[in-house]
C-alpha positions as CSV (number, residue, x, y, z in Angstrom):
1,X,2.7,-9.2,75.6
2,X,3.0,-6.4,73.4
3,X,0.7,-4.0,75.8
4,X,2.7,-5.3,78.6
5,X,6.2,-4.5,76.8
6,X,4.8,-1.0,75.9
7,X,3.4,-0.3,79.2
8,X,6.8,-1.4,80.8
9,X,8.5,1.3,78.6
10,X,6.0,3.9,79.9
11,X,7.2,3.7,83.3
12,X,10.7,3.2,82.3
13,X,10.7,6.9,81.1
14,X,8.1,7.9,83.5
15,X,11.0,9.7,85.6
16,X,12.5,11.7,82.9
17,X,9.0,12.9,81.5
18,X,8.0,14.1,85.1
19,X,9.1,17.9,84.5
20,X,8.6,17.7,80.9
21,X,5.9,20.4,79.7
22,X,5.1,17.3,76.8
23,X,2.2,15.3,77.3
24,X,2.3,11.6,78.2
25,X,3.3,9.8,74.9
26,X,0.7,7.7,72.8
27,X,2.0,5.5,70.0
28,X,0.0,6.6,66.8
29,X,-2.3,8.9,68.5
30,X,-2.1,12.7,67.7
31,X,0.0,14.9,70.3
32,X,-2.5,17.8,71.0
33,X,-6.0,17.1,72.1
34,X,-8.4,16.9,69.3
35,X,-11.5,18.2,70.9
36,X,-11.0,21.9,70.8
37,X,-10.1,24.0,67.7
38,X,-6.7,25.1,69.1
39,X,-5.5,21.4,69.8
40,X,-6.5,20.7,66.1
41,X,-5.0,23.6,65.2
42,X,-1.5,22.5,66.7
43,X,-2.2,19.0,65.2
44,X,-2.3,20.5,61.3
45,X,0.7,22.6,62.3
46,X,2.5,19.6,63.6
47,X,1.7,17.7,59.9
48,X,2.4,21.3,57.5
49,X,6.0,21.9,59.3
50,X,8.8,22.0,56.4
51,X,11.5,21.6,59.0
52,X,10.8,17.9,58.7
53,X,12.0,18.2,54.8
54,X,15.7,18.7,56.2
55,X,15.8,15.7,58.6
56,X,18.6,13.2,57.7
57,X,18.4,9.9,56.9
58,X,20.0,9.0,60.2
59,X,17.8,11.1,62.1
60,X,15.1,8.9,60.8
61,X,16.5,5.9,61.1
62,X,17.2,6.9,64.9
63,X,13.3,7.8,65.3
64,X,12.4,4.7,63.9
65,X,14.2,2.8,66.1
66,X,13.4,4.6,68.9
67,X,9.7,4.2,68.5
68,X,10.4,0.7,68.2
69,X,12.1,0.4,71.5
70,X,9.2,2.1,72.9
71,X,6.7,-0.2,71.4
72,X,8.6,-3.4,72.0
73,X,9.4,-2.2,75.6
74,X,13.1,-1.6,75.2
75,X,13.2,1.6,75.5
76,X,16.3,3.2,76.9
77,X,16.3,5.1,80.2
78,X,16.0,8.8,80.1
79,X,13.9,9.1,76.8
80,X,11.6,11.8,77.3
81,X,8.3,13.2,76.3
82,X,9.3,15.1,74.0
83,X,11.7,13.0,72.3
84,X,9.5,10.2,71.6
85,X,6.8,12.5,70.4
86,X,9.5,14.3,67.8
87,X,10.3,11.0,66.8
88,X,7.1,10.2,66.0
89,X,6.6,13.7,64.2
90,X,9.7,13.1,62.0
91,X,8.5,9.4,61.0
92,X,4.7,10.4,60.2
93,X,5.6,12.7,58.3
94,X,8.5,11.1,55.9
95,X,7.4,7.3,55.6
96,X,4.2,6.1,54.6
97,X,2.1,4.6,57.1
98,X,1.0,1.9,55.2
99,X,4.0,0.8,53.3
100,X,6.7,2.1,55.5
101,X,8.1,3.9,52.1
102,X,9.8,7.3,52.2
103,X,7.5,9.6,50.3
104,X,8.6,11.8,47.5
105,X,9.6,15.0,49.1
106,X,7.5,17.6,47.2
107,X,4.3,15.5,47.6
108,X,4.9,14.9,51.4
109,X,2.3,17.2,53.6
110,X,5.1,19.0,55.0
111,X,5.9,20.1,51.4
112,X,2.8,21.5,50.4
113,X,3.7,24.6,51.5
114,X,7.1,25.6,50.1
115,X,6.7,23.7,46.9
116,X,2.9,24.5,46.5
117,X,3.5,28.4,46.9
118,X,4.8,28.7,43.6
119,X,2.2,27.3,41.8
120,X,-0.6,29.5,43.4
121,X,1.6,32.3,42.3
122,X,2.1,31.4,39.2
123,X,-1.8,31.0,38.6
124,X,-2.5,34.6,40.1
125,X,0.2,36.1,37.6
126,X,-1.7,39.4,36.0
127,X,-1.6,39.1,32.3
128,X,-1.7,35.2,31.2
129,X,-1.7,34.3,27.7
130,X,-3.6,31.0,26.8
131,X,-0.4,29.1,27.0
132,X,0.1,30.2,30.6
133,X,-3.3,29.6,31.7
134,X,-3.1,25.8,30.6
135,X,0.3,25.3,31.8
136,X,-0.2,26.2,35.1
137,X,-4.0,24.9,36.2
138,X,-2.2,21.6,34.5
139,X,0.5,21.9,36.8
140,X,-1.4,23.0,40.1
141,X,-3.8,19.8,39.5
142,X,-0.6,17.5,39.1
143,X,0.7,18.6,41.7
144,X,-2.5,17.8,43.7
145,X,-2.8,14.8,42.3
146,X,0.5,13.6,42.8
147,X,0.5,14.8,46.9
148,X,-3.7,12.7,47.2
149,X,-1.8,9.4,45.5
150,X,1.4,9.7,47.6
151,X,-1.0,9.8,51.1
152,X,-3.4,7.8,50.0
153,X,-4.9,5.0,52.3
154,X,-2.6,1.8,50.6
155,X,-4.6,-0.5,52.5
156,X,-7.5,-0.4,50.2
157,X,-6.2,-0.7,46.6
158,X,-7.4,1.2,43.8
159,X,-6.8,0.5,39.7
160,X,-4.5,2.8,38.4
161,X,-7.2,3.8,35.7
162,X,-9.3,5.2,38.9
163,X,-6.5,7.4,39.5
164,X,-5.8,8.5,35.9
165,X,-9.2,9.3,35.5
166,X,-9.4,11.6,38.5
167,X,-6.3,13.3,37.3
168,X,-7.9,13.8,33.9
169,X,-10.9,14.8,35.1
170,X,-9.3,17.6,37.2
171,X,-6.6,18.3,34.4
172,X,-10.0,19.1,32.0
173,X,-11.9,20.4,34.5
174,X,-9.8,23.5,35.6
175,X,-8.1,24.1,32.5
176,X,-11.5,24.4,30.7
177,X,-13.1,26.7,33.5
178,X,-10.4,29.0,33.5
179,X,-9.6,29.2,29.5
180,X,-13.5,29.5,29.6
181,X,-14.2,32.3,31.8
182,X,-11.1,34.4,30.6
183,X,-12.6,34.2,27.0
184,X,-15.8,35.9,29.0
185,X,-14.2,38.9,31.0
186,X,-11.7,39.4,27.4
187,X,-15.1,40.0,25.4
188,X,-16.7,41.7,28.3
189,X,-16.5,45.5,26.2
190,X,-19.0,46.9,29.3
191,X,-15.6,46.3,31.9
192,X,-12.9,48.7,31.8
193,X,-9.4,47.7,31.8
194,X,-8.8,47.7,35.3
195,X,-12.0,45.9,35.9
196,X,-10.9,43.3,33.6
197,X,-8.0,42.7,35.2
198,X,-9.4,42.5,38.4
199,X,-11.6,40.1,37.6
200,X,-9.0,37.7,35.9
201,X,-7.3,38.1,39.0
202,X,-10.3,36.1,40.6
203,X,-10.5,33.5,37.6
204,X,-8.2,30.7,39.5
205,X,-10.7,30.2,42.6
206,X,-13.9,28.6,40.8
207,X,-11.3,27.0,38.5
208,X,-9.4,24.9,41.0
209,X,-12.5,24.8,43.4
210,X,-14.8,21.9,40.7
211,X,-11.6,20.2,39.5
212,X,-10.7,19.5,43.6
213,X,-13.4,17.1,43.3
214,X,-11.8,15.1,40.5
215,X,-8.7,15.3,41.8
216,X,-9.8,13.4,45.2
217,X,-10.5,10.0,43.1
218,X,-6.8,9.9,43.0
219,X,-6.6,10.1,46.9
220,X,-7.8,9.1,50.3
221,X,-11.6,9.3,50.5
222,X,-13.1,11.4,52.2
223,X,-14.5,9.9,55.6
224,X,-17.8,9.7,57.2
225,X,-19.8,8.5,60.1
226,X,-19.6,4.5,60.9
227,X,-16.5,4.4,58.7
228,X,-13.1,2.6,59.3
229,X,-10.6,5.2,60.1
230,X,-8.0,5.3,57.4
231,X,-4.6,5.2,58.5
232,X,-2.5,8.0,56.5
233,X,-2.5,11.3,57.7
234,X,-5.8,12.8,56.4
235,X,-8.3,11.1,58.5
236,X,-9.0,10.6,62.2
237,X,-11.7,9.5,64.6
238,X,-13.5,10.8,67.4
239,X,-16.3,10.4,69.7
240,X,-19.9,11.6,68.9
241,X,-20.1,12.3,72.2
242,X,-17.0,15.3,72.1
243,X,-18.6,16.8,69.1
244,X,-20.7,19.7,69.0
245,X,-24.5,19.0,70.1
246,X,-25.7,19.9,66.7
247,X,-23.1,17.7,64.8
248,X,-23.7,14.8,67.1
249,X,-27.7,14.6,66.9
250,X,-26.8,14.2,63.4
251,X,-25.6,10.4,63.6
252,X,-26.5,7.6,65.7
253,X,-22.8,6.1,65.5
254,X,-20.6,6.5,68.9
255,X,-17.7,7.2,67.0
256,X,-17.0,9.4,63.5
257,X,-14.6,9.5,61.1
258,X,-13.6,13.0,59.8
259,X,-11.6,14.1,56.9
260,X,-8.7,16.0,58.5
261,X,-7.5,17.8,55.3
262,X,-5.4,20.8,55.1
């Protein structure tokens, strides 16, 4: 019945969508094509836009409802493309999939960008003293942390100690690289100043780069061939057959599950 209703709600907007440059709507399937690097690239796009950080709680509510019209085959007449597809957009990217929660605003994907800026900023600042260096690899990791557990996949539960530890783990892990290596290039007498200071510049990078791994135990795992898809944003699936000949002599599944990450 349900395939029936949605089907019917196809054709009801079939008419409107006929000029539309949008492509036929799909409920929970991604609105560029996923087999060539420009339609991922569009996808990641879609996910990163901050515009969907101003969208009102009626405007979600109206999305909602509209892709529930579409699903249960009410949909109105006249609903295009487009609009279904933005509707989608909003919802994806402001309510969990799995519990249907509103996720905390800085930790949404669409956040990463303007509340993650300030961070990597702050851990490139020239000049850190000790105290700076801990405070902000400690607050980059949180951060990181805090966006991996507010996506994760809820279907599959996971001990909070599991997540603590991955946070610790990360929290230790950068702040002792980075302490560490500035120590180095400080008692480094063969560098000149400018030297040094370049090379502090660089310090963050192999930091953050171990401590990711940590901070993943928090979060979604990462996907791989034969897997069950996970349903939050970071992972997707696609035919062995639409891969790259060298990627898909590399697995004997028909279908793969890939990490989509950012």
């Amino acid at each position: 019945m349900a395939d029936t209703a949605t089907t019917a709600s196809a054709a009801a907007a079939s008419a409107a969508n006929a000029s539309s440059d949008a492509p036929p709507f799909q409920l929970g399937k991604p609105r560029f094509q996923q087999t060539s690097f420009y339609g991922r690239f569009r996808h990641f796009l879609d996910i990163i836009d901050p515009r969907t950080l101003f969208v009102t709680e009626r405007r979600l509510r109206e999305a909602v409802q509209l892709l529930e019209d579409y699903k249960h085959g009410t949909l109105r007449p006249g609903v295009t493309n487009e609009q279904l597809w933005s509707a989608q957009k909003i919802k994806q990217a402001i309510l969990h999939p799995d519990t249907n929660e509103k996720i905390f605003m800085p930790f949404r994907m669409s956040g990463y960008i303007p509340f993650g800026t300030p961070i990597v900023v702050g851990l490139l600042l020239p000049n850190q003293t000790l105290a700076s260096t801990v405070f902000w690899q400690w607050l980059n990791q949180s951060h990181n942390a805090c966006v991996n557990y507010a996506n994760r996949n809820a279907t599959k539960p996971s001990p909070v100690s599991k997540f603590i530890q991955g946070y610790l783990g990360a929290v230790i892990s950068a702040v002792s690289i980075a302490v560490g290596l500035n120590v180095l290039v400080q008692k480094a007498n063969k560098f000149t100043p400018a030297t040094r200071l370049l090379i502090q510049r660089f310090v963050p990078f192999p930091a953050v780069g171990p401590a990711g791994d940590g901070a993943d135990a928090s979060g979604p795992t990462h996907a791989h061939p034969g897997a069950t898809p996970d349903r939050h944003v970071h992972a997707g699936e696609i035919e062995t057959s639409q891969l790259e000949p060298e990627i898909a002599q590399a697995t004997s599944s028909r279908t793969v599950v890939y990490n989509k990450g950012l």
